[in-house]
Each structure stands twice: as structure tokens, then as C-alpha cells.
Coordinates of C-alpha atoms in Angstrom, one line a residue:
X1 CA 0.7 19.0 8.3
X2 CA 0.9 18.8 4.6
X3 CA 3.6 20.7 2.8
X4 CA 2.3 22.1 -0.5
X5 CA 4.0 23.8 -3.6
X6 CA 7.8 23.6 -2.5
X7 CA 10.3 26.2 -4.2
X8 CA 13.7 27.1 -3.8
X9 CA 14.5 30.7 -4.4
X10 CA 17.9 31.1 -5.5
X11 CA 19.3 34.7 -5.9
X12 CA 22.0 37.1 -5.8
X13 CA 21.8 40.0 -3.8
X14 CA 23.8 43.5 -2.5
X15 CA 21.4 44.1 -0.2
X16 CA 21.1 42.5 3.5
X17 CA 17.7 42.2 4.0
X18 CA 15.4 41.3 1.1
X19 CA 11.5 41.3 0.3
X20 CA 10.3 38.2 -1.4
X21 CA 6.8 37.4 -3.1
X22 CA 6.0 34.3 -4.4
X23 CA 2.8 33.6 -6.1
X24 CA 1.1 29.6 -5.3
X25 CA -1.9 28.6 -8.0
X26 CA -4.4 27.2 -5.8
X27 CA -7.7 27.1 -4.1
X28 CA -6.7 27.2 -0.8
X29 CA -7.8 30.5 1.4
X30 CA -4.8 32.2 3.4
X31 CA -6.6 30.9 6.7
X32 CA -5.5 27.5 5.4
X33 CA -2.0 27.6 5.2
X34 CA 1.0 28.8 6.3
X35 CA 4.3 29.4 5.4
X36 CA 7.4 26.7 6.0
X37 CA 10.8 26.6 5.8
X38 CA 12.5 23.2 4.7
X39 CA 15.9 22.7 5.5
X40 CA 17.3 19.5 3.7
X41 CA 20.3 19.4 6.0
X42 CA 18.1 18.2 9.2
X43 CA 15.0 17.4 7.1
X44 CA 13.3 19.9 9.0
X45 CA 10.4 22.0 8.4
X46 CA 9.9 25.9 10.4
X47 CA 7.6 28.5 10.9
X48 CA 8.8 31.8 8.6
X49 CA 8.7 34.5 10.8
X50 CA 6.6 37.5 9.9
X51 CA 5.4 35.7 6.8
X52 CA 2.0 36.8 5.6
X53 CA 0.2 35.1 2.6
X54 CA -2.6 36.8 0.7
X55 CA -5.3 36.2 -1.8
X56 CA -4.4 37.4 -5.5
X57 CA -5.0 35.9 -9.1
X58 CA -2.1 34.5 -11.1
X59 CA -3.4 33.5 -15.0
X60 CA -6.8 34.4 -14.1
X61 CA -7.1 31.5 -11.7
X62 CA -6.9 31.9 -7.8
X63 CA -3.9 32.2 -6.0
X64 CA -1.9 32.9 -2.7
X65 CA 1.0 35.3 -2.4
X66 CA 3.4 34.5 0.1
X67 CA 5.7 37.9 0.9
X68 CA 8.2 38.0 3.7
X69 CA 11.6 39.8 4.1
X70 CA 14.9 37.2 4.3
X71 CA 18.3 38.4 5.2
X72 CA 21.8 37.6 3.4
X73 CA 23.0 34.9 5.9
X74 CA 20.2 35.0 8.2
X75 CA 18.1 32.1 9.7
X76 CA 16.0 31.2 5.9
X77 CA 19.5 31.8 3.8
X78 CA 21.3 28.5 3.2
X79 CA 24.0 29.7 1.6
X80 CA 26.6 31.2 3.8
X81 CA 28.1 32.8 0.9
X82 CA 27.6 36.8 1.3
X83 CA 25.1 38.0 -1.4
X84 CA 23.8 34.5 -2.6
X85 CA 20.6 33.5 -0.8
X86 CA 19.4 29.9 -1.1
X87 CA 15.9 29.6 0.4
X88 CA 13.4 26.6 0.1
X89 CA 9.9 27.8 1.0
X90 CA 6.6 26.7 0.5
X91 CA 3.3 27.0 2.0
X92 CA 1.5 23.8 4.3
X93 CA -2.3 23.6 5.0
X94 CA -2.9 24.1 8.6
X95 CA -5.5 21.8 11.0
X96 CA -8.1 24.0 9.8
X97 CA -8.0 22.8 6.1
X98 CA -7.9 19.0 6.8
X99 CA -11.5 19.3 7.4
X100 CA -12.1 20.0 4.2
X101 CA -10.7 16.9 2.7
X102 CA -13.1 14.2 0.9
X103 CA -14.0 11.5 2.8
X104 CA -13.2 9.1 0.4
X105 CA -12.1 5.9 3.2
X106 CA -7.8 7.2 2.2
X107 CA -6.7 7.8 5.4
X108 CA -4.4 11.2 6.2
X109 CA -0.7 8.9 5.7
X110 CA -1.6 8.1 2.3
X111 CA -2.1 11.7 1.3
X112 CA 0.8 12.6 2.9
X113 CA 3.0 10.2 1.7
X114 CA 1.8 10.7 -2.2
X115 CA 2.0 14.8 -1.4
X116 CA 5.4 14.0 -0.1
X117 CA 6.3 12.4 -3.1
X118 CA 4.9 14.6 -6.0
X119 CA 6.7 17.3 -3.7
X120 CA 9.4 15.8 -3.9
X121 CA 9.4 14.9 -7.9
X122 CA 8.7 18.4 -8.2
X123 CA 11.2 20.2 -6.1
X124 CA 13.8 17.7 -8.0
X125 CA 12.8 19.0 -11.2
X126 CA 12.9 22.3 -10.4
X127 CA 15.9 22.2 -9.2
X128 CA 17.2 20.5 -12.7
X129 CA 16.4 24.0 -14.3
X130 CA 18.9 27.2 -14.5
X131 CA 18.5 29.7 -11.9
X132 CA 17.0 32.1 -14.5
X133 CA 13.8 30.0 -14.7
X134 CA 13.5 30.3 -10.8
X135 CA 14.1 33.6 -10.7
X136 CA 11.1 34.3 -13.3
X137 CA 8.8 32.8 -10.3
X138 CA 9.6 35.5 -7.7
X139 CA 9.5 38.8 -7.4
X140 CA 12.6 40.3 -5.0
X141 CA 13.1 43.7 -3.5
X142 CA 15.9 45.3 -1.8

């Protein structure tokens, strides 16, 4: 599985349970994805439970819209501090869309380990800006 567009929502909260909507710039088709939990403790990757991801337009350009409902101190928080939520999220492409990989002769480890890396590069970098540029990427509702 490769893990696509990470982000790490960071927000504060009053409210228990919260909606959240992200918005992914690409191609992909909701059929082709799904959406994962990381958790940099046990390097770990999870299903997100009741997830569901969407077609929709961000720019102009095609997009996917990943909504699902986290709760203060539940199993997505990270941050056991009551009314912070800490949440890295992201979307992977499922079986379905390694089919439509090039066959260029790269085999499947290379593209994971380069998606891995830029991934990486970029989760780093995002987490270098303030928490009110992350917070300009999401959408939450109590």
C-alpha cells in the first residue's frame, strides 16, 4: 500500500466528538484509496473507521474529500490532553489502483520507497509551519 498526501490536523476543541474534512488535490477516484491513520509512536498505519472519501474540486482541479468524525482522546487523537486533538491522516491507494501504474521496468519498492520519502519531506515541512497554516487546510465541526 502506498500512503499518499500525509497531514497532521492539529486543533483545539470543546467538543468530544468532532467532524473533520480534508480536501486531497489529485486524480485518484475514491474507489482507489482509502483512508490511514499513522501513528509515529509504533510506526504504524490503521484503517479510520467510518471514513468516507468523496469526489469534489479544490482550485478547479480534481480532488478527494476525506470526512470522518474523531473524538477528544479517542483511538485517532494523539494527544491525551482534553480538548487538543493531534491526528495524522492521509489517504493510501488500495490494490485496485496499482494496476494503473506505468509500466515503465521500476519495480513497486522503488515507488514506495521514493513516495515514502517525499512523504516524509513533506510531513516534516509541514510540521515546521504554525498551527494556523494547518488549520487553514481543514474544515472542523462540532
Amino acid at each position: 500500500m502506498i500512503y499518499i498526501k500525509p497531514l497532521t490536523p492539529c486543533f483545539d476543541t470543546t467538543q468530544s466528538s468532532n467532524q473533520v474534512n480534508l480536501v486531497f488535490s489529485t486524480d485518484l477516484k475514491p474507489e482507489q484509496v482509502k483512508a490511514q491513520k499513522y501513528n509515529p509512536t509504533t510506526k504504524a498505519f490503521g484503517d479510520v473507521a467510518g471514513a468516507s472519501v468523496s469526489q469534489t474540486t479544490k482550485d478547479g482541479k480534481p480532488a478527494l474529500q476525506l470526512s470522518y468524525t474523531i473524538d477528544d482522546n479517542g483511538s485517532l487523537d494523539l494527544d491525551p490532553t482534553i480538548g487538543k486533538i493531534t491526528d495524522p491522516v492521509g489517504l493510501s491507494m488500495t490494490n485496485q489502483s496499482y494496476g494503473n501504474l506505468a509500466t515503465t521496468g521500476i519495480r513497486a519498492p522503488h515507488v514506495l520507497l521514493t513516495t515514502i520519502a517525499l512523504g516524509a519531506a513533506a510531513t516534516a515541512y509541514r510540521l515546521k509551519t504554525n498551527t494556523m497554516n494547518r488549520r487553514a487546510r481543514f474544515v472542523v465541526r462540532s
